[in-house]
Short mmCIF file of N, CA and C in Angstrom, two decimals:
data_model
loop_
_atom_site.label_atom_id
_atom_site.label_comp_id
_atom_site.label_asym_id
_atom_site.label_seq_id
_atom_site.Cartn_x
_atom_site.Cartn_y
_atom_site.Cartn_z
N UNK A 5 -13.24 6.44 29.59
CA UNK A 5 -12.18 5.60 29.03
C UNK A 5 -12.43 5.35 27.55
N UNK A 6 -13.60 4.94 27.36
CA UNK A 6 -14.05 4.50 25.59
C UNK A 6 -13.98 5.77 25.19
N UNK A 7 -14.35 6.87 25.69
CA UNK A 7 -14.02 8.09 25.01
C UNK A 7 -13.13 8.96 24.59
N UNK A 8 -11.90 8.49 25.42
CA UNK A 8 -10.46 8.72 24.72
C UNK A 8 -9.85 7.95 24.07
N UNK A 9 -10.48 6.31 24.11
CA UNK A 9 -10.22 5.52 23.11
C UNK A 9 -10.24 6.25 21.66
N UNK A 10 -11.58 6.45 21.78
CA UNK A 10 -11.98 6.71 20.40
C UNK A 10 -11.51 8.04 19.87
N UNK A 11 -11.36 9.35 20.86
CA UNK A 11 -10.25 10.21 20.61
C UNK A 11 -8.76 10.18 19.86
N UNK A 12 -8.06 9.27 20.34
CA UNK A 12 -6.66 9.10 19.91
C UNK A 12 -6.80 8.41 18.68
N UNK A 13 -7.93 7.40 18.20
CA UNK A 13 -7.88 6.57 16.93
C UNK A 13 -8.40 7.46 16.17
N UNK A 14 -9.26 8.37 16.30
CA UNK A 14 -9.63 9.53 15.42
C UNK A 14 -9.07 10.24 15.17
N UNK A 15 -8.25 10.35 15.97
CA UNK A 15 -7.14 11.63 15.27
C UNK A 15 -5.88 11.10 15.04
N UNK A 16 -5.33 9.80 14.78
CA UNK A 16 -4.89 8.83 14.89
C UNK A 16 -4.95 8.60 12.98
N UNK A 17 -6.16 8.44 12.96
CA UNK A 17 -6.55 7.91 11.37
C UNK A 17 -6.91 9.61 10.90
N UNK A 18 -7.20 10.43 11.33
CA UNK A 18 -7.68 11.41 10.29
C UNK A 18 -5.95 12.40 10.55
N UNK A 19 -4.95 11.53 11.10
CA UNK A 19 -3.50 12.58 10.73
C UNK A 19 -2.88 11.95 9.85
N UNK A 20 -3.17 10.33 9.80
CA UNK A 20 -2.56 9.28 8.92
C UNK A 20 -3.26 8.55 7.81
N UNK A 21 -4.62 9.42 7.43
CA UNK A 21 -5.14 8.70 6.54
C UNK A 21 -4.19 9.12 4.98
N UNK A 22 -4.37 10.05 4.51
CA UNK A 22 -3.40 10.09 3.05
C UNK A 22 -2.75 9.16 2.94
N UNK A 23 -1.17 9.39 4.02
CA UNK A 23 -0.47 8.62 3.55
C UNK A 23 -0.55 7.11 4.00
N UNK A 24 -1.44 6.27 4.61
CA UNK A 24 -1.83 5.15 4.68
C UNK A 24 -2.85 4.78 3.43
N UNK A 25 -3.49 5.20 2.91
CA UNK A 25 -4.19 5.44 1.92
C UNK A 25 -3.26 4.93 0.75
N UNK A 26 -2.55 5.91 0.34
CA UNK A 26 -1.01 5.80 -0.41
C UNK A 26 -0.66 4.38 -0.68
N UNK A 27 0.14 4.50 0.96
CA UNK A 27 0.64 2.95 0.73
C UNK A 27 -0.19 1.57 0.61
N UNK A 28 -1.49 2.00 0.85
CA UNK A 28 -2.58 0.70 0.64
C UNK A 28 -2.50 0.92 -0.87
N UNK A 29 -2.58 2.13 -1.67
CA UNK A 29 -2.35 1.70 -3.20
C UNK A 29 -1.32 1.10 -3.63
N UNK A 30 -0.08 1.76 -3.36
CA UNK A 30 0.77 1.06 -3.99
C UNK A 30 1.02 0.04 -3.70
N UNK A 31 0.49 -0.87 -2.44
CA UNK A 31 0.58 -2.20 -2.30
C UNK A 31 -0.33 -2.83 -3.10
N UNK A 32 -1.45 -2.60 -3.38
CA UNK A 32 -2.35 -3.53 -4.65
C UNK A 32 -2.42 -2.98 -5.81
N UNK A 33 -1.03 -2.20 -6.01
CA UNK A 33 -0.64 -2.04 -7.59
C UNK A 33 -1.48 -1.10 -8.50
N UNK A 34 -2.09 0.03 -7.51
CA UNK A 34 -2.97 1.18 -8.18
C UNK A 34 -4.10 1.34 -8.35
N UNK A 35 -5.14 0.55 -7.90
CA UNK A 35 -6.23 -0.20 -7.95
C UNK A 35 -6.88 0.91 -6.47
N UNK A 36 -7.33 2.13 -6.94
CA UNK A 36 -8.03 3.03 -5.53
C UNK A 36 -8.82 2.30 -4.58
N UNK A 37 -9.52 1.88 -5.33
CA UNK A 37 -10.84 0.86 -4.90
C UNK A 37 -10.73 -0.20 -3.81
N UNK A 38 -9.95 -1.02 -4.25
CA UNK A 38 -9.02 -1.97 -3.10
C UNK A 38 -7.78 -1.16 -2.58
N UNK A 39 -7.55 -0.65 -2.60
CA UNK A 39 -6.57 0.00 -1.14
C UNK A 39 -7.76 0.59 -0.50
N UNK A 40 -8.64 1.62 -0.86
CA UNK A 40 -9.62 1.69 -0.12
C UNK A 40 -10.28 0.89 1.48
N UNK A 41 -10.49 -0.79 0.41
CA UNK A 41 -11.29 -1.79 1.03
C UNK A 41 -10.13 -2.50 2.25
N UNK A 42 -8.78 -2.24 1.58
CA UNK A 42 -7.96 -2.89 2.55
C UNK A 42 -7.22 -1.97 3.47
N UNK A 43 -7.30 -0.84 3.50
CA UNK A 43 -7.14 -0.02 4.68
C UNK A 43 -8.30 0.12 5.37
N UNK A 44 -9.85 0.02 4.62
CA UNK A 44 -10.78 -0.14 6.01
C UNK A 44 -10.74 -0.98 7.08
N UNK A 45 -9.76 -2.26 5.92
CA UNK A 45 -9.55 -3.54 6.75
C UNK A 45 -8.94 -3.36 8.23
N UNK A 46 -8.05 -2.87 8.08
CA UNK A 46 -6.38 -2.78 8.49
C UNK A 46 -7.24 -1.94 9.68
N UNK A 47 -7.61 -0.35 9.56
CA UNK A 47 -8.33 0.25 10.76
C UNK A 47 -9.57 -0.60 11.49
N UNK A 48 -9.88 -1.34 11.16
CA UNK A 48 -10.79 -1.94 11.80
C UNK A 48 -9.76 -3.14 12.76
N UNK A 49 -9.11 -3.65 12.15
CA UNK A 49 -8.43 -4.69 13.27
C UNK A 49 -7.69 -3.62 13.97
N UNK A 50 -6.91 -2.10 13.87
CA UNK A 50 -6.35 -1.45 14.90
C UNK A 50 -7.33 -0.85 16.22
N UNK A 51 -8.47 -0.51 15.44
CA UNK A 51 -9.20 -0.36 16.27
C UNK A 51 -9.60 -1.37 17.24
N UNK A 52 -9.63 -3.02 17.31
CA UNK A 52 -9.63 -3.58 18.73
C UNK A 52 -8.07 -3.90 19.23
N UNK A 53 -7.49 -3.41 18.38
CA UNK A 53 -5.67 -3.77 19.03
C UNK A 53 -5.19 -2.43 19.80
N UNK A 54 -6.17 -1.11 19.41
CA UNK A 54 -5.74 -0.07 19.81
C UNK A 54 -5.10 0.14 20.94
N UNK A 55 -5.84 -0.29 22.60
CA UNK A 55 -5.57 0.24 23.68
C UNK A 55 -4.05 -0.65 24.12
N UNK A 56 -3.51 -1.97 23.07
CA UNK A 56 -2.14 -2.29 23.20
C UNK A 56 -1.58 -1.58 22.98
N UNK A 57 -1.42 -0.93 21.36
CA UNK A 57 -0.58 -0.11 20.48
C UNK A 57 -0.72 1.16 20.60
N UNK A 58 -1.68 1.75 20.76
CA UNK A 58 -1.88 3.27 20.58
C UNK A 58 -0.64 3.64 21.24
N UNK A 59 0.37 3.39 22.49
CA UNK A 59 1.29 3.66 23.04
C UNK A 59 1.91 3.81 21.93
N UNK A 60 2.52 2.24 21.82
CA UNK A 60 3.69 1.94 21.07
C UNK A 60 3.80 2.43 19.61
N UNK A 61 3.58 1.79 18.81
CA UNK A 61 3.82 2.17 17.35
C UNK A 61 2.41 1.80 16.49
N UNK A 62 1.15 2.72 16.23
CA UNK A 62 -0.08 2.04 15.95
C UNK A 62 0.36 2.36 14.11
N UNK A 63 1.22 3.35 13.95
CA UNK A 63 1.21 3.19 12.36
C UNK A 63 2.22 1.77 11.84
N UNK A 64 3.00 1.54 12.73
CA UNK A 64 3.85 -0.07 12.23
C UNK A 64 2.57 -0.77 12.10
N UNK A 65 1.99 -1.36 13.18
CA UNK A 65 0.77 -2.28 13.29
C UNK A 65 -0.05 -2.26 12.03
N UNK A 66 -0.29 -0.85 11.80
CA UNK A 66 -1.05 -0.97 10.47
C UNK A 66 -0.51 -1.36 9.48
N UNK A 67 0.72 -0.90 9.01
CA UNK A 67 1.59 -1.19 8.18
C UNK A 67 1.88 -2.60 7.56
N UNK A 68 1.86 -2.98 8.94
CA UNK A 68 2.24 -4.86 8.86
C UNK A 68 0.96 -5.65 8.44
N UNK A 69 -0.38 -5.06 8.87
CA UNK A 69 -1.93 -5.50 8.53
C UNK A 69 -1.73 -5.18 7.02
N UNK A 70 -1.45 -4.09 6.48
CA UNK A 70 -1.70 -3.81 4.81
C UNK A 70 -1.17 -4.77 4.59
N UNK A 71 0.28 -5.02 4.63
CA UNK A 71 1.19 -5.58 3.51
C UNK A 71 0.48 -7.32 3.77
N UNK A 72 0.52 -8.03 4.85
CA UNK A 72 -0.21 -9.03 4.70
C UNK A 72 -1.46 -9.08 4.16
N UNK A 73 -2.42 -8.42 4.70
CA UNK A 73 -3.85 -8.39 3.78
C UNK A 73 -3.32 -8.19 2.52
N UNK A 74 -2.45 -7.38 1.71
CA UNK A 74 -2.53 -7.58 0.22
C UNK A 74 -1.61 -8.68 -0.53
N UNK A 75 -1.03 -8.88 0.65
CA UNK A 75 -0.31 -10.21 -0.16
C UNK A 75 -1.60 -11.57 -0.24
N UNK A 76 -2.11 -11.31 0.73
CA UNK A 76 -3.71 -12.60 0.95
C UNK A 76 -4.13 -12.14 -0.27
N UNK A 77 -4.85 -10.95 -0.35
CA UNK A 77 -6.00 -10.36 -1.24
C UNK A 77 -5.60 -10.96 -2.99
N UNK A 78 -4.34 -10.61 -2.71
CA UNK A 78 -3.41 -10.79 -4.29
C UNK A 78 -3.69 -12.36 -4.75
N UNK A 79 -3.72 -13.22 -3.88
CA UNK A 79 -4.14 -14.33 -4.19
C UNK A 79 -5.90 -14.85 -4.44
N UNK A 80 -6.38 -13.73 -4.86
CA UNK A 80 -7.93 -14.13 -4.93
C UNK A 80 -7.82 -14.28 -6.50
N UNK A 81 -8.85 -15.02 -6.82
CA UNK A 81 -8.89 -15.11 -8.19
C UNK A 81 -9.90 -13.96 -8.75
N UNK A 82 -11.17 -13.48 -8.45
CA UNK A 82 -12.17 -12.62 -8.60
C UNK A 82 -12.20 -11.46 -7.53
N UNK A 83 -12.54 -10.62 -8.18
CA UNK A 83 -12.70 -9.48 -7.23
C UNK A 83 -14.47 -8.82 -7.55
N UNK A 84 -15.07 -9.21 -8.23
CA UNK A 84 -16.43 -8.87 -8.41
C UNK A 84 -16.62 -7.78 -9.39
N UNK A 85 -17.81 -7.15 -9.26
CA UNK A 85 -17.60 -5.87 -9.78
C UNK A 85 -16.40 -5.10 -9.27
N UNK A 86 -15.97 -4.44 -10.78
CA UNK A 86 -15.22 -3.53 -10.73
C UNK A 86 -15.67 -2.21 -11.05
N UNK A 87 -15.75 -1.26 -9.75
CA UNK A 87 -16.28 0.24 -10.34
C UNK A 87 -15.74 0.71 -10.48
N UNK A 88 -15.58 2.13 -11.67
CA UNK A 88 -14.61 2.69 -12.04
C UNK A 88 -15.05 4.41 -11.34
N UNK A 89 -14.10 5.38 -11.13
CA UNK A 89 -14.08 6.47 -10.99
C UNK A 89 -14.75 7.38 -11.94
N UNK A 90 -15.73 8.97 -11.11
CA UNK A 90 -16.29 9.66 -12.14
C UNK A 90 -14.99 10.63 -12.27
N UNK A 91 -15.02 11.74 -13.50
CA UNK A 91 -13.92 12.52 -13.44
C UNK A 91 -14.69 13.83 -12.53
N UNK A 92 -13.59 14.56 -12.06
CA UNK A 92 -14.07 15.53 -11.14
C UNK A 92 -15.26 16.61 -12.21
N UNK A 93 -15.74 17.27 -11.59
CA UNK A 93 -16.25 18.29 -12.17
C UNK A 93 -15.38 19.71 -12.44
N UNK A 94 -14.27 19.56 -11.81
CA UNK A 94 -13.63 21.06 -11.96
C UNK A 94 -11.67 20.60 -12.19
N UNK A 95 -11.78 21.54 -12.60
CA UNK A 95 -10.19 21.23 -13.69
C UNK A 95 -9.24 21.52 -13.02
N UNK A 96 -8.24 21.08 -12.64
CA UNK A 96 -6.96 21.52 -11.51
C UNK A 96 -6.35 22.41 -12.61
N UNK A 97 -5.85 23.40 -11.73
CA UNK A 97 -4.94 24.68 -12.32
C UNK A 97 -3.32 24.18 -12.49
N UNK A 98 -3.39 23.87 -14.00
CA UNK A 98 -1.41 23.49 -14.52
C UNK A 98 -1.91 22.33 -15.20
N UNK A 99 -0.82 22.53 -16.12
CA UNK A 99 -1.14 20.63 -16.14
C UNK A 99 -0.16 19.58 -15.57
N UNK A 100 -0.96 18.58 -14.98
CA UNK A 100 -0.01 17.75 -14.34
C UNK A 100 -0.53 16.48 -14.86
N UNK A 101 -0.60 16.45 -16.04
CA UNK A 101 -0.71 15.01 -17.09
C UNK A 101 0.60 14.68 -17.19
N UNK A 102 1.62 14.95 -16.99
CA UNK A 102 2.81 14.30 -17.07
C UNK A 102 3.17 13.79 -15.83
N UNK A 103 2.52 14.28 -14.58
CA UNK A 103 3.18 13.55 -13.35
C UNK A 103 2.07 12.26 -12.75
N UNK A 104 0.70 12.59 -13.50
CA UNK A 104 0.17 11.69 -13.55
C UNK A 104 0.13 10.27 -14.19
N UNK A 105 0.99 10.93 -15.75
CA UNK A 105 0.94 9.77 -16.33
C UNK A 105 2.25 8.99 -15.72
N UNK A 106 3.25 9.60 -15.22
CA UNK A 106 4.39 9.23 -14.69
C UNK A 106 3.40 8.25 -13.42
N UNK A 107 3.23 8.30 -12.40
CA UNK A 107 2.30 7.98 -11.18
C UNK A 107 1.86 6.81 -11.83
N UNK A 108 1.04 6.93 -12.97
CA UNK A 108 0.04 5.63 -13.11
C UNK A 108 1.06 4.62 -13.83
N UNK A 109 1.84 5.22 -14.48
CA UNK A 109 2.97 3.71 -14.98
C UNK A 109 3.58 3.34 -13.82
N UNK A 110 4.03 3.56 -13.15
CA UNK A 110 4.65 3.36 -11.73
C UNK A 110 3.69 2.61 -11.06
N UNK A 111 2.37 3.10 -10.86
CA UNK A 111 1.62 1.98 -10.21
C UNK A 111 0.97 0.23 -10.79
N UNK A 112 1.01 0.84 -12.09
CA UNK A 112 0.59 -0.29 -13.14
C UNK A 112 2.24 -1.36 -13.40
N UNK A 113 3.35 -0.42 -12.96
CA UNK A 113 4.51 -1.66 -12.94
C UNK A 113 4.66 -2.46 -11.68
N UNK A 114 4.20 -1.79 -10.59
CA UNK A 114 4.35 -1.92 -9.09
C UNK A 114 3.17 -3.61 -9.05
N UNK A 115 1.52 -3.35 -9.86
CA UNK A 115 1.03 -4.02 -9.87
C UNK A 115 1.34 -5.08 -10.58
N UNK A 116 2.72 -5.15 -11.70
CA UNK A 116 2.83 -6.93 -12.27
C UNK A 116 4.09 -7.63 -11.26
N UNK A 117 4.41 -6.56 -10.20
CA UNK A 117 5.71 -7.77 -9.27
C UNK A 117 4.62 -8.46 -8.27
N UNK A 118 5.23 -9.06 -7.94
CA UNK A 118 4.09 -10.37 -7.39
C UNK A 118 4.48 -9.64 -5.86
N UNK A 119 3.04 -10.74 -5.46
CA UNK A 119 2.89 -9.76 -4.01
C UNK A 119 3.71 -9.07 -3.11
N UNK A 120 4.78 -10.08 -2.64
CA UNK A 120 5.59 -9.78 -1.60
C UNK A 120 6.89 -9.28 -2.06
N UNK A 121 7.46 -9.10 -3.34
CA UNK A 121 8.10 -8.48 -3.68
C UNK A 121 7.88 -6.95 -3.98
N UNK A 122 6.32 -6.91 -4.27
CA UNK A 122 5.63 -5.46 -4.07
C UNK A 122 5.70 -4.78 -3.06
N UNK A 123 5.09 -5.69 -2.07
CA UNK A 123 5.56 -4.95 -0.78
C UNK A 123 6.65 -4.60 0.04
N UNK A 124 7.58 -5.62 -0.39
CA UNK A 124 9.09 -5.08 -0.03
C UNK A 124 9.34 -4.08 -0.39
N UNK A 125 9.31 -4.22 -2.25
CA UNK A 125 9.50 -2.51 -2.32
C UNK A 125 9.12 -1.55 -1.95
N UNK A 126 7.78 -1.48 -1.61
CA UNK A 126 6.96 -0.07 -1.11
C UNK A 126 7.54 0.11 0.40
N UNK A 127 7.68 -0.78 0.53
CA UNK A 127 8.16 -0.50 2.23
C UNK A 127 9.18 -0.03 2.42
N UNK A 128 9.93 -0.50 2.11
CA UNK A 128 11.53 -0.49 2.02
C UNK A 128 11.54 1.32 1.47
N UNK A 129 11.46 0.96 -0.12
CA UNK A 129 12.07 2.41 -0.86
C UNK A 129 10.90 3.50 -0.76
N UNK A 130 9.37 3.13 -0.82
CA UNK A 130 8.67 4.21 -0.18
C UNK A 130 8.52 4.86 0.98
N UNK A 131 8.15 3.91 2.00
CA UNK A 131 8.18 3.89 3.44
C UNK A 131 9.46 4.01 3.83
N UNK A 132 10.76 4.27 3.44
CA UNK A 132 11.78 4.16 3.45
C UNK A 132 11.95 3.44 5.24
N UNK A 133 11.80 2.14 4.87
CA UNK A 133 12.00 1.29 6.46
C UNK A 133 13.35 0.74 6.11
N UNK A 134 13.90 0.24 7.36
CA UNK A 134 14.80 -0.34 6.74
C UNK A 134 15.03 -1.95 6.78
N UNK A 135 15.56 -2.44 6.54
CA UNK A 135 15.46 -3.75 5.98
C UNK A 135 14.83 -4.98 7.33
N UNK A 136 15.29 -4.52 7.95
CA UNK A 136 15.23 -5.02 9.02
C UNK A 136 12.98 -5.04 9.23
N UNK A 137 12.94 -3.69 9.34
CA UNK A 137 11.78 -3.70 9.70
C UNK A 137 10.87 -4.19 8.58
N UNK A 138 11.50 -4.13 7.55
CA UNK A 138 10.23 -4.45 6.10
C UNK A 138 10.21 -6.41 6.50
N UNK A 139 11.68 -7.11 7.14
CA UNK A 139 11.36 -8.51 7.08
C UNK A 139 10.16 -8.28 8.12
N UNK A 140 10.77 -7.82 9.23
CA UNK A 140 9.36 -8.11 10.29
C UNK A 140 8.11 -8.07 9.97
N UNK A 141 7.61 -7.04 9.14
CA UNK A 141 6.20 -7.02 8.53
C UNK A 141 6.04 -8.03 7.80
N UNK A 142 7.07 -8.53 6.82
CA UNK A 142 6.60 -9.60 5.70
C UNK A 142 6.77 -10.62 6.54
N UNK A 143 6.80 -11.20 7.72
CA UNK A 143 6.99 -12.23 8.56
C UNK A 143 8.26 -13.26 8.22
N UNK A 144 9.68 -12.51 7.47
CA UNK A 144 10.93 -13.53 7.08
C UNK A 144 11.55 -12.81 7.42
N UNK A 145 13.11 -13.56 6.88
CA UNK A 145 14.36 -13.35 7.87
C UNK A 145 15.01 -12.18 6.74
N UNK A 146 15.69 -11.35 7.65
CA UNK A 146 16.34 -10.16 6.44
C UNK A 146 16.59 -10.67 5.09
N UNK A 147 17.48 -11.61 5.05
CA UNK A 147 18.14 -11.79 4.04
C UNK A 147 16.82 -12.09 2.76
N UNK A 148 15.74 -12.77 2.86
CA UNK A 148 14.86 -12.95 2.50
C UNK A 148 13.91 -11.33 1.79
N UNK A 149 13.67 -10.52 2.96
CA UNK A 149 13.21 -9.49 2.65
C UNK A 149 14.43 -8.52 1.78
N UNK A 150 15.67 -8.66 1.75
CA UNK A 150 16.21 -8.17 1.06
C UNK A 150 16.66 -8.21 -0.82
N UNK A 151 16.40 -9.87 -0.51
CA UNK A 151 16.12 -10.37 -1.69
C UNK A 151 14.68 -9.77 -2.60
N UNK A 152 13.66 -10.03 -1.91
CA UNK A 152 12.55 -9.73 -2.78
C UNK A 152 12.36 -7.62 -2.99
N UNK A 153 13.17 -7.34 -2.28
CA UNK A 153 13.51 -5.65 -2.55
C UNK A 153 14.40 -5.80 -3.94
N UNK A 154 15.08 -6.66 -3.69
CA UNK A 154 15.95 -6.47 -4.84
C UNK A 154 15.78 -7.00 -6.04
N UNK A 155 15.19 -8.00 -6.19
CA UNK A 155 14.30 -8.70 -7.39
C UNK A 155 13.15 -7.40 -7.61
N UNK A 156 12.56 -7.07 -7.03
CA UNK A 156 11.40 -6.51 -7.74
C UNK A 156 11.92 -4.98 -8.15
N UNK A 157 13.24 -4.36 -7.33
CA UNK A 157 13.50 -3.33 -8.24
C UNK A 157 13.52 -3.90 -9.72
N UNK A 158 14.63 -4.91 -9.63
CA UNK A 158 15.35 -5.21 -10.60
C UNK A 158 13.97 -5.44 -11.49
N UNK A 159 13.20 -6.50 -11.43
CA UNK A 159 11.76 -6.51 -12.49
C UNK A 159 11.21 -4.68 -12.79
N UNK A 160 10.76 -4.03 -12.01
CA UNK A 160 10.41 -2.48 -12.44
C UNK A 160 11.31 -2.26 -12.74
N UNK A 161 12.57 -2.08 -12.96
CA UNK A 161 13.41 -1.42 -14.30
C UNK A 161 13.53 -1.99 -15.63
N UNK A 162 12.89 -3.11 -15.49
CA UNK A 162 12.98 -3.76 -16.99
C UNK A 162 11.95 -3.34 -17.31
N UNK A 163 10.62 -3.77 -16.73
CA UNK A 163 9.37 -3.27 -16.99
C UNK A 163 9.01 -1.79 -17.35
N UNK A 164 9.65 -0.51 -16.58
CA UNK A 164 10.00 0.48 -17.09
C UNK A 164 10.94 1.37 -18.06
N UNK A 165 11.46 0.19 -17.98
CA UNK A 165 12.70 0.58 -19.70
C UNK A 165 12.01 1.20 -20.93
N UNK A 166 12.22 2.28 -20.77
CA UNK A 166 11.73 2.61 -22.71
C UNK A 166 12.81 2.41 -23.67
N UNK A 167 12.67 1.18 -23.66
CA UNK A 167 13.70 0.91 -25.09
C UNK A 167 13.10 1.09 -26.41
N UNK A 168 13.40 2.09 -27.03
CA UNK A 168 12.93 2.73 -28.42
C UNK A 168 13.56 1.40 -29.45
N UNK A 169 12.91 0.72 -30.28
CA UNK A 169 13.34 0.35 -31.60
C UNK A 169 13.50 1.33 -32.77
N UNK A 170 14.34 1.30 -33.47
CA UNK A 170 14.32 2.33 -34.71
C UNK A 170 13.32 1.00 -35.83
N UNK A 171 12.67 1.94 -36.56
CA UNK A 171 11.77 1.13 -37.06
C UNK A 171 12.36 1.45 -38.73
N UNK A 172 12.82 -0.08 -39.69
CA UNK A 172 13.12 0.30 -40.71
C UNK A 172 14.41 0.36 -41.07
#
């Protein structure tokens, strides 16, 4: 029995790690390090909820663990050391400095909307859920979760505006 437990969560997390991964970044606003720490989170509480969910829906469950853990997390004042990334040793073939740099403004705008408007969005327009299901995770009533989808687009398009001044 523990041995097909641990079967289905293993292959469970190693079919859904990327894109859980993913969305643990873009919920703490680009920061590898902490999506990291808060999807270990998130698999560790599925792992004793497993033999409920593994039926039903174990990637919602997780889903709903991120977005709360980072709306908590978002409210810490310190995070300790901060370690930074080495660069690889070997050079990707093309350049994709433009989709990167595209990626990291996107995550660095994602990180100034405040928590739960962050996560609406990622849920909603990444996770493409629909409204319904993004309130259930954020624990409010649609109209609520629809609001903070729509405020925090509305903040990332200002925040992403390149409005050029002519200088002179």
């Amino acid at each position: 029995m523990e041995q097909s437990r641990a079967e289905g969560f293993d292959g469970f997390v190693a079919a859904r790690w990327p894109a859980l991964l993913h969305l643990a970044r873009l919920l703490v606003g680009g920061d590898r390090h902490r999506a990291e720490d808060l999807l270990q989170e998130a698999l560790v509480k599925l792992w004793f909820a497993w033999p409920r969910v593994a039926e039903e829906a174990p990637e919602a469950y997780v889903r709903k663990v991120l977005a709360r853990a980072a709306a908590r997390s978002a409210r810490r004042r310190w995070w300790g050391e901060r370690p930074v990334e080495q660069l690889p040793e070997r050079a990707e073939a093309g350049d994709v400095s433009a989709a990167v740099a595209e990626r990291s403004r996107l995550e660095a705008a994602l990180g100034q909307l405040p928590p739960r408007q962050r996560a609406a969005v990622v849920l909603r327009y990444y996770q493409d859920l629909p409204e319904s299901q993004v309130a259930q995770v954020l624990g409010c009533p649609v109209g609520t979760a629809r609001s903070h989808a729509s405020r925090g687009v509305a903040r990332l398009r200002r925040i992403l505006a390149d409005v050029i001044e002519p200088v002179g």
